[in-house]
């Protein structure tokens, strides 16, 4: 059974930094494409970043480009999101997600429980 | 970026009703369309991928159709556990954008 567990969320001041982690189990992590998706309180889902299985390819939404960095450690079955220059509009629940049963990055059959990031002074 | 637009934004329906939600893409997405169900405080759950393929374990009252730029999610006979928010998502080109969501409420 696939399990994704996010951690690292919390309260941070505008301009601050935070590093989110997502630990994966129950899948061949080194073959998995990983994605971060966020959801502001009471609002919809926003796709924000992707990393290929070997870290060769990364993609970012315009809203986070230049401020957020996705990375992974296949030896630790983990994916990370380094978030710098945080803004109030980055306040959201952050999910890591993957397609564990299919070789694709195009949809997500496995999600973590989410970790809340709050940006406020 | 490809824009995904869902309609309606909210719908009220009764147990046993048939409900259809529409998702339009701003350009063709080659059927790389997924539907998710989300309940309050929970992560989204994949219902359908490839526009019409039912994910394992999802009840057959859910179905998806469409091609090109217009897609639909249909629930044939609403059950109490179906009241939730539904999102479409395209996976053909980055960023893999979501629709804004459709909240399905009990009438």
mmCIF file of C-alpha atoms in Angstrom:
data_model
loop_
_atom_site.group_PDB
_atom_site.id
_atom_site.type_symbol
_atom_site.label_atom_id
_atom_site.label_comp_id
_atom_site.label_asym_id
_atom_site.label_seq_id
_atom_site.Cartn_x
_atom_site.Cartn_y
_atom_site.Cartn_z
ATOM 1 C CA UNK A 1 0.000 0.000 0.000
ATOM 2 C CA UNK A 2 1.393 3.359 -1.067
ATOM 3 C CA UNK A 3 1.885 5.902 1.682
ATOM 4 C CA UNK A 4 3.028 9.509 1.328
ATOM 5 C CA UNK A 5 3.673 11.494 4.499
ATOM 6 C CA UNK A 6 4.382 15.219 4.357
ATOM 7 C CA UNK A 7 6.082 17.175 7.107
ATOM 8 C CA UNK A 8 7.712 20.528 7.703
ATOM 9 C CA UNK A 9 4.751 22.852 7.558
ATOM 10 C CA UNK A 10 4.159 25.614 10.073
ATOM 11 C CA UNK A 11 3.855 29.332 10.677
ATOM 12 C CA UNK A 12 6.439 31.556 9.025
ATOM 13 C CA UNK A 13 6.752 35.309 8.550
ATOM 14 C CA UNK A 14 6.568 36.924 5.106
ATOM 15 C CA UNK A 15 9.946 36.716 3.427
ATOM 16 C CA UNK A 16 10.874 33.629 5.419
ATOM 17 C CA UNK A 17 11.742 30.112 4.320
ATOM 18 C CA UNK A 18 10.469 26.626 4.973
ATOM 19 C CA UNK A 19 11.436 23.169 3.724
ATOM 20 C CA UNK A 20 8.744 20.572 3.236
ATOM 21 C CA UNK A 21 9.469 16.847 3.094
ATOM 22 C CA UNK A 22 7.435 13.953 1.760
ATOM 23 C CA UNK A 23 8.418 10.413 2.740
ATOM 24 C CA UNK A 24 7.182 7.666 0.461
ATOM 25 C CA UNK A 25 6.680 3.961 1.037
ATOM 26 C CA UNK A 26 4.960 1.074 -0.701
ATOM 27 C CA UNK A 27 6.206 1.981 -4.171
ATOM 28 C CA UNK A 28 9.411 1.916 -6.182
ATOM 29 C CA UNK A 29 10.276 5.498 -5.350
ATOM 30 C CA UNK A 30 13.264 5.707 -7.684
ATOM 31 C CA UNK A 31 10.904 5.065 -10.626
ATOM 32 C CA UNK A 32 8.228 7.500 -9.458
ATOM 33 C CA UNK A 33 7.442 10.965 -10.768
ATOM 34 C CA UNK A 34 6.645 13.302 -7.872
ATOM 35 C CA UNK A 35 4.519 16.423 -7.734
ATOM 36 C CA UNK A 36 3.642 19.081 -5.169
ATOM 37 C CA UNK A 37 0.120 20.510 -5.193
ATOM 38 C CA UNK A 38 -1.275 23.111 -2.821
ATOM 39 C CA UNK A 39 -4.686 24.252 -1.667
ATOM 40 C CA UNK A 40 -5.278 27.615 0.034
ATOM 41 C CA UNK A 41 -7.872 27.498 2.821
ATOM 42 C CA UNK A 42 -11.360 27.216 1.336
ATOM 43 C CA UNK A 43 -10.049 27.341 -2.242
ATOM 44 C CA UNK A 44 -9.186 24.998 -5.087
ATOM 45 C CA UNK A 45 -6.179 22.893 -5.978
ATOM 46 C CA UNK A 46 -3.072 24.424 -7.547
ATOM 47 C CA UNK A 47 -0.370 22.320 -9.221
ATOM 48 C CA UNK A 48 2.979 23.850 -8.283
ATOM 49 C CA UNK A 49 5.969 21.625 -9.044
ATOM 50 C CA UNK A 50 7.165 18.356 -10.578
ATOM 51 C CA UNK A 51 10.376 16.343 -10.482
ATOM 52 C CA UNK A 52 11.285 13.392 -12.666
ATOM 53 C CA UNK A 53 12.439 10.085 -11.240
ATOM 54 C CA UNK A 54 16.139 10.850 -11.625
ATOM 55 C CA UNK A 55 15.856 14.588 -10.833
ATOM 56 C CA UNK A 56 16.822 15.382 -14.417
ATOM 57 C CA UNK A 57 13.696 17.371 -15.107
ATOM 58 C CA UNK A 58 11.914 19.855 -12.843
ATOM 59 C CA UNK A 59 8.981 22.133 -13.599
ATOM 60 C CA UNK A 60 7.393 24.961 -11.628
ATOM 61 C CA UNK A 61 4.213 26.971 -11.780
ATOM 62 C CA UNK A 62 4.790 30.633 -12.546
ATOM 63 C CA UNK A 63 3.449 31.525 -9.087
ATOM 64 C CA UNK A 64 6.430 29.865 -7.369
ATOM 65 C CA UNK A 65 9.165 29.937 -10.021
ATOM 66 C CA UNK A 66 12.385 31.411 -8.695
ATOM 67 C CA UNK A 67 11.269 31.060 -5.069
ATOM 68 C CA UNK A 68 10.596 27.335 -4.631
ATOM 69 C CA UNK A 69 12.946 24.438 -5.400
ATOM 70 C CA UNK A 70 11.909 20.814 -5.678
ATOM 71 C CA UNK A 71 14.426 18.031 -5.049
ATOM 72 C CA UNK A 72 14.496 14.367 -4.125
ATOM 73 C CA UNK A 73 16.673 11.770 -2.453
ATOM 74 C CA UNK A 74 15.951 8.344 -3.891
ATOM 75 C CA UNK A 75 18.099 6.673 -1.237
ATOM 76 C CA UNK A 76 15.776 8.103 1.421
ATOM 77 C CA UNK A 77 12.562 7.683 -0.601
ATOM 78 C CA UNK A 78 11.828 11.354 -0.095
ATOM 79 C CA UNK A 79 10.941 14.458 -2.068
ATOM 80 C CA UNK A 80 11.420 17.991 -0.794
ATOM 81 C CA UNK A 81 10.137 21.483 -1.466
ATOM 82 C CA UNK A 82 12.374 24.353 -0.412
ATOM 83 C CA UNK A 83 10.246 27.481 -0.161
ATOM 84 C CA UNK A 84 11.960 30.860 0.031
ATOM 85 C CA UNK A 85 10.678 34.444 -0.011
ATOM 86 C CA UNK A 86 7.331 33.272 1.274
ATOM 87 C CA UNK A 87 4.281 35.453 0.812
ATOM 88 C CA UNK A 88 0.861 35.546 2.421
ATOM 89 C CA UNK A 89 -0.614 34.046 -0.742
ATOM 90 C CA UNK A 90 1.547 30.937 -0.251
ATOM 91 C CA UNK A 91 -0.603 30.027 2.754
ATOM 92 C CA UNK A 92 -2.066 26.634 1.912
ATOM 93 C CA UNK A 93 -2.145 22.942 2.609
ATOM 94 C CA UNK A 94 0.693 21.391 0.600
ATOM 95 C CA UNK A 95 0.270 17.876 -0.772
ATOM 96 C CA UNK A 96 2.793 15.611 -2.396
ATOM 97 C CA UNK A 97 1.301 13.279 -4.964
ATOM 98 C CA UNK A 98 2.280 10.636 -7.467
ATOM 99 C CA UNK A 99 0.876 8.096 -9.877
ATOM 100 C CA UNK A 100 1.953 4.898 -8.168
ATOM 101 C CA UNK A 101 0.017 2.496 -10.355
ATOM 102 C CA UNK A 102 0.777 4.037 -13.702
ATOM 103 C CA UNK A 103 3.897 5.322 -15.430
ATOM 104 C CA UNK A 104 2.786 8.880 -15.814
ATOM 105 C CA UNK A 105 3.070 12.316 -14.293
ATOM 106 C CA UNK A 106 -0.277 13.305 -15.766
ATOM 107 C CA UNK A 107 -2.578 12.319 -12.917
ATOM 108 C CA UNK A 108 -2.303 11.260 -9.292
ATOM 109 C CA UNK A 109 -3.623 8.107 -7.666
ATOM 110 C CA UNK A 110 -1.688 8.586 -4.430
ATOM 111 C CA UNK A 111 -1.687 11.660 -2.198
ATOM 112 C CA UNK A 112 -0.268 12.506 1.182
ATOM 113 C CA UNK A 113 -2.401 13.873 3.984
ATOM 114 C CA UNK A 114 -1.046 17.388 3.455
ATOM 115 C CA UNK A 115 0.921 19.804 5.601
ATOM 116 C CA UNK A 116 -0.280 23.326 6.392
ATOM 117 C CA UNK A 117 1.944 26.304 5.666
ATOM 118 C CA UNK A 118 0.812 29.629 7.114
ATOM 119 C CA UNK A 119 2.584 32.839 6.128
ATOM 120 C CA UNK A 120 1.732 35.691 8.437
ATOM 121 C CA UNK A 121 3.409 38.394 10.471
ATOM 122 C CA UNK B 1 -0.712 27.483 -19.711
ATOM 123 C CA UNK B 2 -3.867 25.477 -20.353
ATOM 124 C CA UNK B 3 -6.873 26.866 -18.483
ATOM 125 C CA UNK B 4 -9.448 24.423 -17.149
ATOM 126 C CA UNK B 5 -12.962 25.750 -16.551
ATOM 127 C CA UNK B 6 -15.588 23.751 -14.701
ATOM 128 C CA UNK B 7 -19.313 24.343 -14.684
ATOM 129 C CA UNK B 8 -21.299 24.732 -12.629
ATOM 130 C CA UNK B 9 -19.276 25.980 -9.650
ATOM 131 C CA UNK B 10 -21.896 24.520 -7.352
ATOM 132 C CA UNK B 11 -24.902 22.259 -7.768
ATOM 133 C CA UNK B 12 -27.643 21.092 -5.413
ATOM 134 C CA UNK B 13 -29.115 17.666 -5.962
ATOM 135 C CA UNK B 14 -31.023 14.923 -4.189
ATOM 136 C CA UNK B 15 -30.227 11.300 -3.439
ATOM 137 C CA UNK B 16 -30.852 9.263 -6.570
ATOM 138 C CA UNK B 17 -30.448 12.194 -8.971
ATOM 139 C CA UNK B 18 -28.248 12.118 -12.037
ATOM 140 C CA UNK B 19 -25.642 14.866 -12.032
ATOM 141 C CA UNK B 20 -23.305 16.041 -14.764
ATOM 142 C CA UNK B 21 -20.293 18.324 -14.336
ATOM 143 C CA UNK B 22 -18.534 19.860 -17.320
ATOM 144 C CA UNK B 23 -14.872 20.709 -17.733
ATOM 145 C CA UNK B 24 -13.558 22.733 -20.654
ATOM 146 C CA UNK B 25 -9.901 23.094 -21.600
ATOM 147 C CA UNK B 26 -8.578 26.218 -23.291
ATOM 148 C CA UNK B 27 -6.897 23.999 -25.883
ATOM 149 C CA UNK B 28 -6.954 20.339 -26.856
ATOM 150 C CA UNK B 29 -5.565 17.984 -24.207
ATOM 151 C CA UNK B 30 -5.564 14.627 -26.025
ATOM 152 C CA UNK B 31 -7.875 13.078 -23.402
ATOM 153 C CA UNK B 32 -5.300 13.597 -20.628
ATOM 154 C CA UNK B 33 -8.124 14.488 -18.283
ATOM 155 C CA UNK B 34 -8.586 13.279 -14.731
ATOM 156 C CA UNK B 35 -11.400 13.768 -12.236
ATOM 157 C CA UNK B 36 -10.999 13.882 -8.462
ATOM 158 C CA UNK B 37 -13.365 13.895 -5.517
ATOM 159 C CA UNK B 38 -12.441 15.789 -2.373
ATOM 160 C CA UNK B 39 -14.192 15.773 0.979
ATOM 161 C CA UNK B 40 -13.534 18.389 3.684
ATOM 162 C CA UNK B 41 -10.207 17.936 5.429
ATOM 163 C CA UNK B 42 -9.154 15.106 3.142
ATOM 164 C CA UNK B 43 -6.797 14.735 0.198
ATOM 165 C CA UNK B 44 -8.363 14.428 -3.252
ATOM 166 C CA UNK B 45 -9.237 10.960 -4.522
ATOM 167 C CA UNK B 46 -8.726 9.942 -8.145
ATOM 168 C CA UNK B 47 -11.984 8.881 -9.793
ATOM 169 C CA UNK B 48 -11.285 8.838 -13.526
ATOM 170 C CA UNK B 49 -8.231 9.201 -15.762
ATOM 171 C CA UNK B 50 -7.774 9.272 -19.493
ATOM 172 C CA UNK B 51 -11.122 11.092 -19.639
ATOM 173 C CA UNK B 52 -13.152 7.890 -19.247
ATOM 174 C CA UNK B 53 -11.197 5.165 -17.425
ATOM 175 C CA UNK B 54 -12.584 4.409 -13.990
ATOM 176 C CA UNK B 55 -9.940 4.095 -11.279
ATOM 177 C CA UNK B 56 -9.912 0.755 -9.487
ATOM 178 C CA UNK B 57 -12.414 0.634 -6.658
ATOM 179 C CA UNK B 58 -14.517 3.595 -7.815
ATOM 180 C CA UNK B 59 -18.230 2.776 -8.081
ATOM 181 C CA UNK B 60 -19.616 2.320 -11.562
ATOM 182 C CA UNK B 61 -22.175 5.108 -11.039
ATOM 183 C CA UNK B 62 -19.298 7.455 -11.863
ATOM 184 C CA UNK B 63 -18.443 7.861 -15.532
ATOM 185 C CA UNK B 64 -16.422 10.221 -17.654
ATOM 186 C CA UNK B 65 -16.659 11.194 -21.276
ATOM 187 C CA UNK B 66 -15.497 13.745 -23.772
ATOM 188 C CA UNK B 67 -12.556 14.522 -25.988
ATOM 189 C CA UNK B 68 -10.526 17.414 -27.252
ATOM 190 C CA UNK B 69 -11.545 20.352 -25.093
ATOM 191 C CA UNK B 70 -14.868 19.373 -23.514
ATOM 192 C CA UNK B 71 -15.325 16.682 -20.902
ATOM 193 C CA UNK B 72 -18.019 15.567 -18.506
ATOM 194 C CA UNK B 73 -18.232 13.701 -15.231
ATOM 195 C CA UNK B 74 -21.569 12.002 -14.624
ATOM 196 C CA UNK B 75 -22.856 10.463 -11.435
ATOM 197 C CA UNK B 76 -25.781 8.306 -12.447
ATOM 198 C CA UNK B 77 -27.586 7.986 -9.111
ATOM 199 C CA UNK B 78 -26.335 10.140 -6.261
ATOM 200 C CA UNK B 79 -25.530 8.447 -3.001
ATOM 201 C CA UNK B 80 -25.035 10.219 0.352
ATOM 202 C CA UNK B 81 -21.260 9.711 0.203
ATOM 203 C CA UNK B 82 -21.034 11.521 -3.160
ATOM 204 C CA UNK B 83 -21.616 14.970 -1.715
ATOM 205 C CA UNK B 84 -18.187 16.549 -2.071
ATOM 206 C CA UNK B 85 -16.176 18.858 -4.308
ATOM 207 C CA UNK B 86 -15.060 17.604 -7.709
ATOM 208 C CA UNK B 87 -12.048 18.781 -9.697
ATOM 209 C CA UNK B 88 -10.876 18.133 -13.219
ATOM 210 C CA UNK B 89 -7.182 18.251 -14.113
ATOM 211 C CA UNK B 90 -5.283 18.142 -17.378
ATOM 212 C CA UNK B 91 -2.077 16.165 -17.663
ATOM 213 C CA UNK B 92 -1.013 16.797 -21.229
ATOM 214 C CA UNK B 93 1.357 19.720 -20.693
ATOM 215 C CA UNK B 94 2.997 21.416 -17.753
ATOM 216 C CA UNK B 95 1.740 22.982 -15.579
ATOM 217 C CA UNK B 96 -0.845 20.264 -15.036
ATOM 218 C CA UNK B 97 -3.661 22.650 -14.187
ATOM 219 C CA UNK B 98 -6.837 21.961 -12.225
ATOM 220 C CA UNK B 99 -10.307 23.312 -12.733
ATOM 221 C CA UNK B 100 -11.683 25.559 -10.013
ATOM 222 C CA UNK B 101 -13.888 22.855 -8.571
ATOM 223 C CA UNK B 102 -17.595 22.024 -8.422
ATOM 224 C CA UNK B 103 -19.233 21.685 -5.030
ATOM 225 C CA UNK B 104 -22.010 19.110 -4.994
ATOM 226 C CA UNK B 105 -24.463 19.824 -2.207
ATOM 227 C CA UNK B 106 -27.543 18.110 -0.866
ATOM 228 C CA UNK B 107 -30.830 19.703 -1.902
#
